[in-house]
Coordinates of C-alpha atoms and ligand atoms in Angstrom, one line a residue:
X1 CA 0.0 0.0 0.0
X2 CA 1.7 3.2 -1.2
X3 CA 0.0 5.6 1.1
X4 CA 0.9 5.4 4.8
X5 CA -2.8 5.9 5.9
X6 CA -4.0 3.9 2.9
X7 CA -7.5 3.0 4.2
X8 CA -8.3 6.6 4.9
X9 CA -8.4 7.2 1.2
X10 CA -10.7 4.3 0.4
X11 CA -13.8 5.1 -1.4
X12 CA -15.9 2.9 0.8
X13 CA -16.9 5.3 3.6
X14 CA -17.5 4.2 7.2
X15 CA -19.9 6.3 9.1
X16 CA -18.2 5.9 12.4
X17 CA -14.6 5.0 11.4
X18 CA -13.1 6.7 14.5
X19 CA -15.0 7.2 17.7
X20 CA -14.2 8.5 21.2
X21 CA -16.4 8.8 24.2
X22 CA -18.3 11.8 22.8
X23 CA -18.5 11.7 19.0
X24 CA -17.4 9.9 15.9
X25 CA -16.0 10.7 12.4
X26 CA -16.5 9.0 9.2
X27 CA -13.4 8.4 7.0
X28 CA -14.5 11.1 4.7
X29 CA -15.0 13.6 7.5
X30 CA -11.6 12.7 9.0
X31 CA -9.9 13.0 5.6
X32 CA -11.6 16.4 4.9
X33 CA -10.7 17.9 8.3
X34 CA -7.1 16.5 8.2
X35 CA -6.5 17.8 4.6
X36 CA -7.7 21.3 5.5
X37 CA -5.2 21.3 8.4
X38 CA -2.5 19.7 6.3
X39 CA -2.8 22.6 3.9
X40 CA -2.1 25.1 6.7
X41 CA 0.9 23.3 8.2
X42 CA 2.6 22.0 5.0
X43 CA 6.2 23.1 4.8
X44 CA 6.8 23.5 8.6
X45 CA 9.8 21.6 9.8
X46 CA 8.2 19.9 12.7
X47 CA 5.0 20.3 14.8
X48 CA 3.9 19.2 18.3
X49 CA 0.5 18.1 19.3
X50 CA -1.1 18.0 22.7
X51 CA -1.9 14.3 22.7
X52 CA -5.2 14.3 24.6
X53 CA -7.2 11.1 24.0
X54 CA -9.7 12.8 21.6
X55 CA -10.7 12.9 18.0
X56 CA -9.0 16.3 17.7
X57 CA -5.7 14.6 18.4
X58 CA -6.4 12.0 15.7
X59 CA -7.3 14.8 13.2
X60 CA -4.2 16.8 14.0
X61 CA -1.7 13.9 13.8
X62 CA -3.4 12.6 10.6
X63 CA -3.0 16.1 9.1
X64 CA 0.7 16.2 9.9
X65 CA 1.2 12.8 8.4
X66 CA -0.7 13.8 5.3
X67 CA 1.4 17.0 5.0
X68 CA 4.7 15.1 5.6
X69 CA 5.5 17.2 8.6
X70 CA 7.1 15.2 11.4
X71 CA 4.9 15.3 14.5
X72 CA 5.8 15.2 18.2
X73 CA 2.9 14.0 20.4
X74 CA 3.2 15.7 23.8
X75 CA 1.8 13.9 26.9
X76 CA -1.0 16.2 28.1
X77 CA 0.1 15.8 31.7
X78 CA 3.8 16.4 31.0
X79 CA 5.0 18.7 33.8
X80 CA 6.7 22.0 33.0
X81 CA 10.2 20.7 32.8
X82 CA 9.3 17.7 30.5
X83 CA 7.2 19.9 28.2
X84 CA 9.8 22.6 27.9
X85 CA 12.4 19.9 27.1
X86 CA 10.3 18.2 24.4
X87 CA 9.5 21.5 22.7
X88 CA 13.0 23.0 22.9
X89 CA 14.8 19.8 22.0
X90 CA 12.6 19.0 18.9
X91 CA 12.2 22.7 17.9
X92 CA 8.5 21.9 17.3
X93 CA 5.7 24.4 17.2
X94 CA 2.7 23.4 19.3
X95 CA -0.3 23.2 17.0
X96 CA -3.8 24.2 17.9
X97 CA -6.3 22.7 15.4
X98 CA -8.3 25.4 13.6
X99 CA -8.5 24.1 10.0
X100 CA -10.0 26.0 7.1
X101 CA -12.1 24.1 4.7
X102 CA -11.8 22.5 1.3
X103 CA -8.2 21.5 0.7
X104 CA -7.3 18.6 -1.6
X105 CA -5.3 15.5 -0.6
X106 CA -1.6 16.4 -0.6
X107 CA 0.9 14.3 -2.6
X108 CA 2.2 11.3 -0.6
X109 CA 5.5 12.1 1.1
X110 CA 8.6 9.9 0.5
X111 CA 8.5 6.7 2.6
X112 CA 11.9 7.5 4.0
X113 CA 10.7 10.8 5.5
X114 CA 10.3 11.1 9.2
X115 CA 6.8 10.7 10.4
X116 CA 6.9 10.7 14.2
X117 CA 9.3 11.9 16.9
X118 CA 8.5 10.0 20.1
X119 CA 10.2 11.1 23.3
X120 CA 11.3 8.2 25.3
X121 CA 13.4 7.8 28.5
X122 CA 16.9 6.5 28.7
X123 CA 18.7 5.4 31.8
X124 CA 20.1 8.9 32.4
X125 CA 19.2 12.4 31.5
X126 CA 16.0 13.8 29.9
X127 CA 14.0 11.8 27.3
X128 CA 15.3 11.5 23.8
X129 CA 13.4 12.1 20.6
X130 CA 13.2 8.8 18.6
X131 CA 12.6 9.5 14.9
X132 CA 10.4 7.0 13.2
X133 CA 10.0 6.9 9.4
X134 CA 6.9 6.4 7.4
X135 CA 8.4 3.2 6.0
X136 CA 9.0 1.8 9.4
X137 CA 5.4 2.5 10.5
X138 CA 4.1 0.9 7.3
X139 CA 6.3 -2.1 7.6
X140 CA 5.3 -2.7 11.2
X141 CA 1.5 -2.2 10.7
X142 CA 1.6 -4.5 7.6
X143 CA 3.4 -7.2 9.6
X144 CA 0.9 -7.0 12.5
X145 CA -2.0 -7.0 10.1
X146 CA -0.6 -10.3 8.7
X147 CA 0.2 -11.8 12.1
X148 CA -3.1 -10.9 13.7
X149 CA -5.2 -11.3 10.6
X150 CA -6.3 -7.7 11.2
X151 CA -8.7 -6.5 8.5
X152 CA -11.2 -3.8 7.7
X153 CA -13.9 -6.1 9.2
X154 CA -12.4 -5.6 12.7
X155 CA -13.3 -3.0 15.3
X156 CA -10.4 -2.1 17.5
X157 CA -11.2 -0.9 21.1
X158 CA -8.7 0.6 23.5
X159 CA -8.2 3.6 25.8
X160 CA -4.4 3.9 25.8
X161 CA -2.5 7.2 25.7
X162 CA -2.0 8.7 22.2
X163 CA 1.7 9.7 22.7
X164 CA 3.3 6.2 22.6
X165 CA 3.8 3.5 20.0
X166 CA 1.1 1.3 21.6
X167 CA -1.8 3.7 21.7
X168 CA -0.8 5.9 18.7
X169 CA 1.0 3.7 16.1
X170 CA -0.9 0.5 16.7
X171 CA -4.0 2.0 18.2
X172 CA -4.7 4.9 15.7
X173 CA -2.4 4.6 12.6
X174 CA -3.2 0.9 12.5
X175 CA -6.9 1.4 11.9
X176 CA -6.2 4.3 9.5
X177 CA -3.9 2.1 7.4
X178 CA -5.8 -1.2 7.6
X179 CA -9.3 0.2 7.5
X180 CA -10.7 -1.3 10.7
X181 CA -13.0 0.9 12.9
X182 CA -11.4 2.4 16.0
X183 CA -13.3 3.1 19.3
X184 CA -11.1 5.0 21.8
X185 CA -12.6 4.6 25.3
X186 CA -10.8 7.6 26.8
X187 CA -9.3 5.5 29.6
X188 CA -8.6 1.8 29.5
X189 CA -10.9 0.7 32.3
X190 CA -12.6 -2.7 32.5
X191 CA -16.0 -1.0 32.6
X192 CA -15.3 1.0 29.4
X193 CA -14.0 -2.1 27.6
X194 CA -17.0 -4.2 28.7
X195 CA -19.4 -1.5 27.4
X196 CA -17.7 -1.2 24.0
X197 CA -18.3 -4.0 21.5
X198 CA -15.3 -4.8 19.4
X199 CA -13.3 -7.6 17.8
X200 CA -9.7 -6.6 18.9
X201 CA -8.9 -5.1 22.3
X202 CA -5.4 -3.6 23.2
X203 CA -4.1 -3.3 26.8
X204 CA -0.9 -3.1 28.8
X205 CA -0.6 -5.8 31.5
X206 CA -2.0 -3.5 34.2
X207 CA -5.2 -3.1 32.1
X208 CA -5.6 -6.9 31.8
X209 CA -4.9 -7.4 35.4
X210 CA -7.7 -4.9 36.3
X211 CA -10.0 -6.6 33.8
X212 CA -9.4 -9.9 35.6
X213 CA -10.2 -8.2 38.9
X214 CA -13.6 -7.3 37.4
X215 CA -14.9 -10.8 36.4
X216 CA -18.3 -9.5 35.2
X217 CA -16.7 -7.0 32.8
X218 CA -14.1 -9.6 31.7
X219 CA -16.9 -12.0 30.7
X220 CA -18.2 -9.3 28.4
X221 CA -15.1 -9.7 26.3
X222 CA -15.9 -13.4 25.4
X223 CA -17.1 -12.4 21.9
X224 CA -13.8 -10.6 21.0
X225 CA -11.5 -12.1 18.4
X226 CA -8.2 -11.0 19.9
X227 CA -7.1 -9.6 23.3
X228 CA -3.6 -8.2 22.8
X229 CA -1.2 -7.5 25.6
X230 CA 2.1 -5.7 25.4
X231 CA 4.4 -2.9 26.6
X232 CA 5.4 -4.9 29.7
X233 CA 5.6 -8.5 31.0
X234 CA 2.2 -10.1 31.3
X235 CA 2.2 -12.1 34.6
X236 CA 1.3 -15.8 34.0
X237 CA -1.6 -15.7 36.5
X238 CA -3.1 -12.8 34.6
X239 CA -2.7 -14.8 31.3
X240 CA -4.5 -17.8 33.0
X241 CA -7.2 -15.7 34.6
X242 CA -7.9 -13.9 31.3
X243 CA -8.2 -17.2 29.5
X244 CA -10.5 -18.6 32.1
X245 CA -12.8 -15.5 32.2
X246 CA -12.9 -14.7 28.5
X247 CA -12.5 -18.1 27.0
X248 CA -9.4 -17.1 25.1
X249 CA -5.7 -16.7 25.9
X250 CA -4.3 -13.2 25.2
X251 CA -2.0 -12.6 22.3
X252 CA 1.3 -11.2 23.6
X253 CA 3.6 -9.1 21.6
X254 CA 6.9 -7.4 22.4
X255 CA 8.4 -4.1 21.1
X256 CA 10.1 -0.8 21.8
X257 CA 9.7 2.7 20.8
X258 CA 12.9 2.4 18.9
X259 CA 12.0 -0.8 17.0
X260 CA 8.2 -0.8 17.0
X261 CA 6.6 -4.2 17.5
X262 CA 9.1 -7.0 16.6
X263 CA 7.9 -10.2 18.1
X264 CA 4.3 -11.6 18.5
X265 CA 2.1 -14.6 18.9
X266 CA -0.1 -15.3 15.9
X267 CA -3.8 -15.0 15.7
X268 CA -4.1 -18.5 14.3
X269 CA -1.2 -20.0 16.4
X270 CA -0.2 -21.0 19.8
X271 CA -0.4 -18.5 22.7
X272 CA 2.1 -19.5 25.4
X273 CA 2.1 -17.9 28.9
X274 CA 5.4 -16.1 29.8
X275 CA 6.4 -15.9 26.1
X276 CA 6.0 -13.2 23.5
X277 CA 6.1 -15.3 20.3
X278 CA 8.0 -15.2 17.1
X279 CA 9.6 -12.4 15.0
X280 CA 7.1 -10.6 12.8
X281 CA 7.6 -10.6 9.0
X282 CA 10.5 -8.3 8.1
X283 CA 12.2 -8.5 11.5
X284 CA 15.3 -10.6 12.5
X285 CA 16.2 -11.3 16.1
X286 CA 19.1 -12.9 17.9
X287 CA 20.3 -13.4 21.5
X288 CA 24.0 -12.9 22.2
X289 CA 26.2 -13.5 25.2
X290 CA 28.2 -10.9 27.0
X291 CA 31.0 -11.2 24.4
X292 CA 28.5 -10.6 21.5
X293 CA 28.6 -14.2 20.3
X294 CA 25.3 -15.9 19.4
X295 CA 23.8 -17.7 22.5
X296 CA 22.7 -21.3 22.3
X297 CA 19.0 -21.8 21.9
X298 CA 17.2 -21.4 25.3
X299 CA 20.2 -19.6 26.9
X300 CA 19.7 -16.2 28.5
X301 CA 21.4 -13.3 26.7
X302 CA 21.0 -9.9 25.2
X303 CA 18.2 -9.5 22.7
X304 CA 19.1 -7.7 19.4
X305 CA 16.8 -6.9 16.5
X306 CA 17.3 -5.9 12.9
X307 CA 14.9 -5.1 10.1
X308 CA 12.4 -2.8 8.4
X309 CA 10.7 -1.5 11.6
X310 CA 13.7 0.1 13.2
X311 CA 13.7 3.8 14.0
X312 CA 16.1 6.2 12.1
X313 CA 17.8 7.3 15.3
X314 CA 17.6 9.8 18.1
X315 CA 17.4 13.4 17.1
X316 CA 21.0 14.6 16.5
X317 CA 22.7 11.5 17.9
X318 CA 21.6 8.9 15.3
X319 CA 21.0 5.2 15.7
X320 CA 23.2 3.2 18.0
X321 CA 23.8 -0.2 16.4
X322 CA 26.4 -3.0 16.0
X323 CA 28.6 -2.9 13.0
X324 CA 26.4 -5.4 11.2
X325 CA 23.2 -3.3 11.9
X326 CA 21.7 -4.9 15.0
X327 CA 19.9 -2.7 17.5
X328 CA 20.7 -3.7 21.1
X329 CA 17.3 -3.6 22.9
X330 CA 18.7 -3.7 26.4
X331 CA 16.3 -6.5 27.1
X332 CA 17.5 -9.9 28.4
X333 CA 15.8 -12.8 26.7
X334 CA 15.8 -16.4 25.5
X335 CA 15.0 -17.8 22.1
X336 CA 14.0 -21.4 22.3
X337 CA 14.7 -24.2 19.7
X338 CA 11.3 -23.5 18.3
X339 CA 12.0 -19.8 17.9
X340 CA 9.7 -18.7 20.7
X341 CA 10.9 -15.6 22.6
X342 CA 10.8 -15.1 26.4
X343 CA 11.7 -11.7 27.8
X344 CA 13.5 -12.3 31.1
X345 CA 14.1 -8.7 32.2
X346 CA 16.1 -5.6 31.4
X347 CA 19.9 -5.4 31.5
X348 CA 19.8 -2.1 33.3
X349 CA 18.0 -1.4 36.6
X350 CA 17.7 2.2 35.6
X351 CA 14.8 1.7 33.1
X352 CA 11.6 1.2 35.0
X353 CA 8.3 -0.1 33.5
X354 CA 5.3 1.1 35.5
X355 CA 1.8 0.6 34.2
X356 CA 3.4 0.0 30.8
X357 CA 5.2 3.4 30.9
X358 CA 9.0 3.5 30.5
X359 CA 10.6 5.8 33.0
X360 CA 14.3 6.5 33.3
X361 CA 15.6 6.5 36.9
X362 CA 18.0 9.4 36.0
X363 CA 15.2 11.7 34.9
X364 CA 13.3 11.3 38.2
X365 CA 16.6 11.7 40.2
X366 CA 17.4 14.9 38.3
X367 CA 13.9 16.2 39.1
X368 CA 14.3 15.4 42.8
X369 CA 17.8 17.0 42.9
X370 CA 16.2 20.3 41.7
X371 CA 14.6 20.6 45.1
X372 CA 16.8 22.9 47.2
X373 CA 16.7 20.6 50.2
X374 CA 17.6 17.4 48.4
X375 CA 21.2 16.5 48.6
X376 CA 21.2 13.0 47.0
X377 CA 18.6 10.8 45.3
X378 CA 18.5 7.3 44.0
X379 CA 15.4 5.9 42.1
X380 CA 14.6 2.3 41.5
X381 CA 11.7 0.1 40.3
X382 CA 10.2 -2.1 43.0
X383 CA 7.6 -4.8 42.4
X384 CA 4.0 -3.6 42.4
X385 CA 1.0 -6.0 42.1
X386 CA -1.0 -3.7 39.7
X387 CA 1.7 -1.7 37.9
X388 CA 4.4 -4.3 37.5
X389 CA 6.9 -2.0 39.0
X390 CA 6.5 1.2 41.0
X391 CA 8.9 4.1 41.2
X392 CA 10.6 4.2 44.6
X393 CA 13.0 6.9 45.6
X394 CA 15.6 7.0 48.3
X395 CA 16.4 10.6 49.2
X396 CA 18.9 12.3 51.4
X397 CA 17.2 15.7 52.3
X398 CA 16.8 18.0 55.2
X399 CA 13.2 19.1 55.7
X400 CA 10.7 18.1 53.0
X401 CA 8.1 15.4 53.6
X402 CA 7.5 12.4 51.3
X403 CA 4.4 14.1 49.9
X404 CA 6.2 17.4 49.2
X405 CA 8.8 15.5 47.2
X406 CA 6.2 13.5 45.2
X407 CA 4.3 16.7 44.4
X408 CA 7.6 18.4 43.5
X409 CA 8.3 15.8 40.8
X410 CA 4.6 15.8 39.6
X411 CA 4.9 19.5 38.9
X412 CA 7.9 19.0 36.6
X413 CA 7.3 15.6 35.0
X414 CA 4.4 13.5 33.7
X415 CA 2.1 12.1 36.4
X416 CA 3.3 8.5 36.0
X417 CA 6.9 9.5 36.7
X418 CA 6.1 10.5 40.3
X419 CA 7.6 8.2 42.9
X420 CA 4.9 6.1 44.6
X421 CA 7.0 6.1 47.7
X422 CA 9.9 8.2 48.9
X423 CA 12.2 6.9 51.7
X424 CA 14.1 9.6 53.5
X425 CA 17.5 8.2 54.5
X426 CA 20.7 9.5 56.1
X427 CA 23.0 8.1 53.4
X428 CA 22.9 6.1 50.2
X429 CA 24.9 2.9 49.9
X430 CA 28.0 3.6 47.7
X431 CA 30.9 1.6 46.5
X432 CA 34.6 2.5 46.8
X433 CA 34.3 4.6 43.7
X434 CA 31.4 6.6 45.2
X435 CA 28.8 5.1 42.9
X436 CA 25.4 4.5 44.4
X437 CA 24.8 0.7 44.8
X438 CA 21.2 0.4 43.7
X439 CA 21.3 -3.4 44.2
X440 CA 21.8 -2.7 47.9
X441 CA 18.6 -0.7 48.0
X442 CA 16.4 -3.3 46.3
X443 CA 16.2 -6.1 48.9
X444 CA 15.6 -3.5 51.6
X445 CA 12.7 -1.8 49.8
X446 CA 10.2 -0.5 52.2
X447 CA 12.3 -1.2 55.3
X448 CA 14.7 1.7 55.3
Ligands
MCA501 C1 -0.3 8.0 40.6 N1 -1.2 8.5 41.4 C2 -0.6 9.0 42.5 C3 0.8 8.6 42.3 N2 0.9 8.0 41.2 N3 -1.1 9.6 43.5 C4 -0.2 9.9 44.5 N4 1.1 9.6 44.4 C5 1.6 9.0 43.4 N5 2.9 8.8 43.4 C6 -2.6 8.7 41.1 C7 -2.9 8.9 39.6 O1 -2.8 10.2 39.3 C8 -4.4 8.4 39.6 O2 -5.2 9.4 40.0 C9 -4.4 7.3 40.5 O3 -3.3 7.5 41.4 C10 -4.3 5.9 39.9 O4 -3.1 5.9 39.2 P1 -2.5 4.6 38.5 O5 -2.5 3.5 39.4 O6 -1.2 5.0 37.8 O7 -3.6 4.2 37.5 P2 -4.1 4.9 36.2 O8 -4.0 6.4 36.2 O9 -5.5 4.3 36.1 O10 -3.1 4.4 35.1 C11 -3.0 3.0 34.8 C12 -2.9 2.8 33.3 C13 -1.8 3.7 32.8 C14 -4.3 3.2 32.7 C15 -2.6 1.3 33.0 O11 -0.6 3.4 33.5 C16 -1.6 3.6 31.3 O12 -2.4 4.2 30.6 N6 -0.6 2.9 30.9 C17 -0.3 2.7 29.5 C18 1.1 3.1 29.1 C19 1.4 2.9 27.7 O13 0.6 3.1 26.8 N7 2.6 2.4 27.4 C20 3.0 2.1 26.0 C21 4.4 2.5 25.8 P3 -6.5 9.9 39.2 O14 -7.3 8.6 39.1 O15 -7.2 10.9 40.1 O16 -6.0 10.4 37.9 S1 4.9 2.0 24.1 C22 5.6 0.5 24.4 O17 5.8 0.2 25.6 C23 6.1 -0.4 23.4 C24 6.3 0.1 22.0 C25 5.1 -1.6 23.4 O18 5.6 -2.7 23.4 O19 3.9 -1.3 23.3
AMP502 P1 8.9 1.5 25.4 O1 10.0 2.1 24.6 O2 8.2 2.4 26.2 O3 8.1 1.1 24.3 O4 9.4 0.3 26.2 C1 10.0 -0.8 25.6 C2 10.3 -1.8 26.6 O5 9.1 -2.4 27.1 C3 11.0 -3.0 26.1 O6 12.4 -2.8 26.0 C4 10.7 -4.1 27.1 O7 11.5 -4.0 28.3 C5 9.3 -3.7 27.5 N1 8.3 -4.6 26.9 C6 7.5 -4.3 25.8 N2 6.7 -5.3 25.5 C7 6.9 -6.3 26.4 C8 6.4 -7.6 26.6 N3 5.4 -8.1 25.9 N4 7.0 -8.3 27.6 C9 8.0 -7.9 28.4 N5 8.5 -6.6 28.2 C10 8.0 -5.8 27.3

């Protein structure tokens, strides 16, 4: 399909192609509104969009993609520090949608052109802008369409945020390329999913865990075709409960902002608890040992990926990769004899996954250190029954309470980057070189 959002240009209209809690748009209406806005923004170097979970966001991002203008979705709850960083670093102008009427469909931009700049956390420093090309988006969505047998007959239901790969690329651009309907529920609650008929439902493990905790709502999903889980490890008990309550096992898939979705279970194949499946078409994977040599099947090592879905690189710094073009994911995994992948964990303790959000420990530490009374800070992920991991901070400070420090971070960074708990301590454990020993904090979590 030559156009990135191919189905949007189909003659066959759908009266409610995209719907949120309040209203809906047909394909023709979405295309007309987006073309009008595209005519206004064409030629700008890069635009930013306040990515609220609304149809306006869908229209604005669609317009930028039609115009070939790279778009930066900004988390609506980003605190002042994070927002300023994203806008300054990308040089993007924040768009407010006020389209005129009656513009034609612009010419399709080159597939190699950048489509999205998604800000994502590293282990240290502020988030980096990952540049994702139109070709990578198209390759990934086509691969998932094949693997999940995702067609125009499907109705996708989800309530995920529109500023990450999961909710935006799969959750909005997927339907606009493939032609399925999309219903966005605003928030991904069990009640909203149960009340919204559909054939495919997307969720992060926290969403599925909450669905299982609401059995009446879970049973409403029995008529779905696919329940897809990703963005973080799906605990085996949640896999089992979901299967028991809905009559079907979830389809797990694995990915990253930098690589898009690279490994998945098939719609018509096995679904194995604790495993994320096989590489999708166009993607190669391998597991290597500490020396970089390929690991034996079933052996734990470092997961690397290569192929058509990789990002172009971070803004200004490019794409880190091995000399033969493999992207080092930072995830520790096994690939069995039969090719099935199991994600074991992350190589670094400084990337935390909380509710499916990726949070860099360094970014939260830097925010805490801006507080005049904070002398030292160490942030780690600790197990949380609902969120997978929670953000836990150990802080050496004279004066502020735990709540003051949580609120201090919340003012500066997105809400999910707030520590859930702050332990005020006299000193942080350090090695002879003066480096904080985070491993020494982990076992003592909650007891300092
Ligand atoms: C949160 N709250 C707090 C604190 N933290 N209150 C006090 N102190 C804190 N430290 C508040 C929240 O503001 C909220 O309040 C309430 O507690 C509940 O918060 P929470 O438990 O976090 O639940 P939630 O707000 O319902 O969010 C859970 C969620 C959310 C819906 C699962 O985490 C989510 O949308 N996750 C999706 C992330 C995602 O899309 N990741 C994809 C990345 P109030 O209720 O008043 O607001 S892309 C990716 O990973 C790759 C490519 C892939 O593979 O997909
Ligand atoms: P992000 O860039 O926010 O997309 O986060 C990517 C990270 O999420 C990966 O490097 C993994 O650590 C984690 N992740 C994504 N999907 C899965 C999954 N199905 N199972 C385990 N971890 C996952």
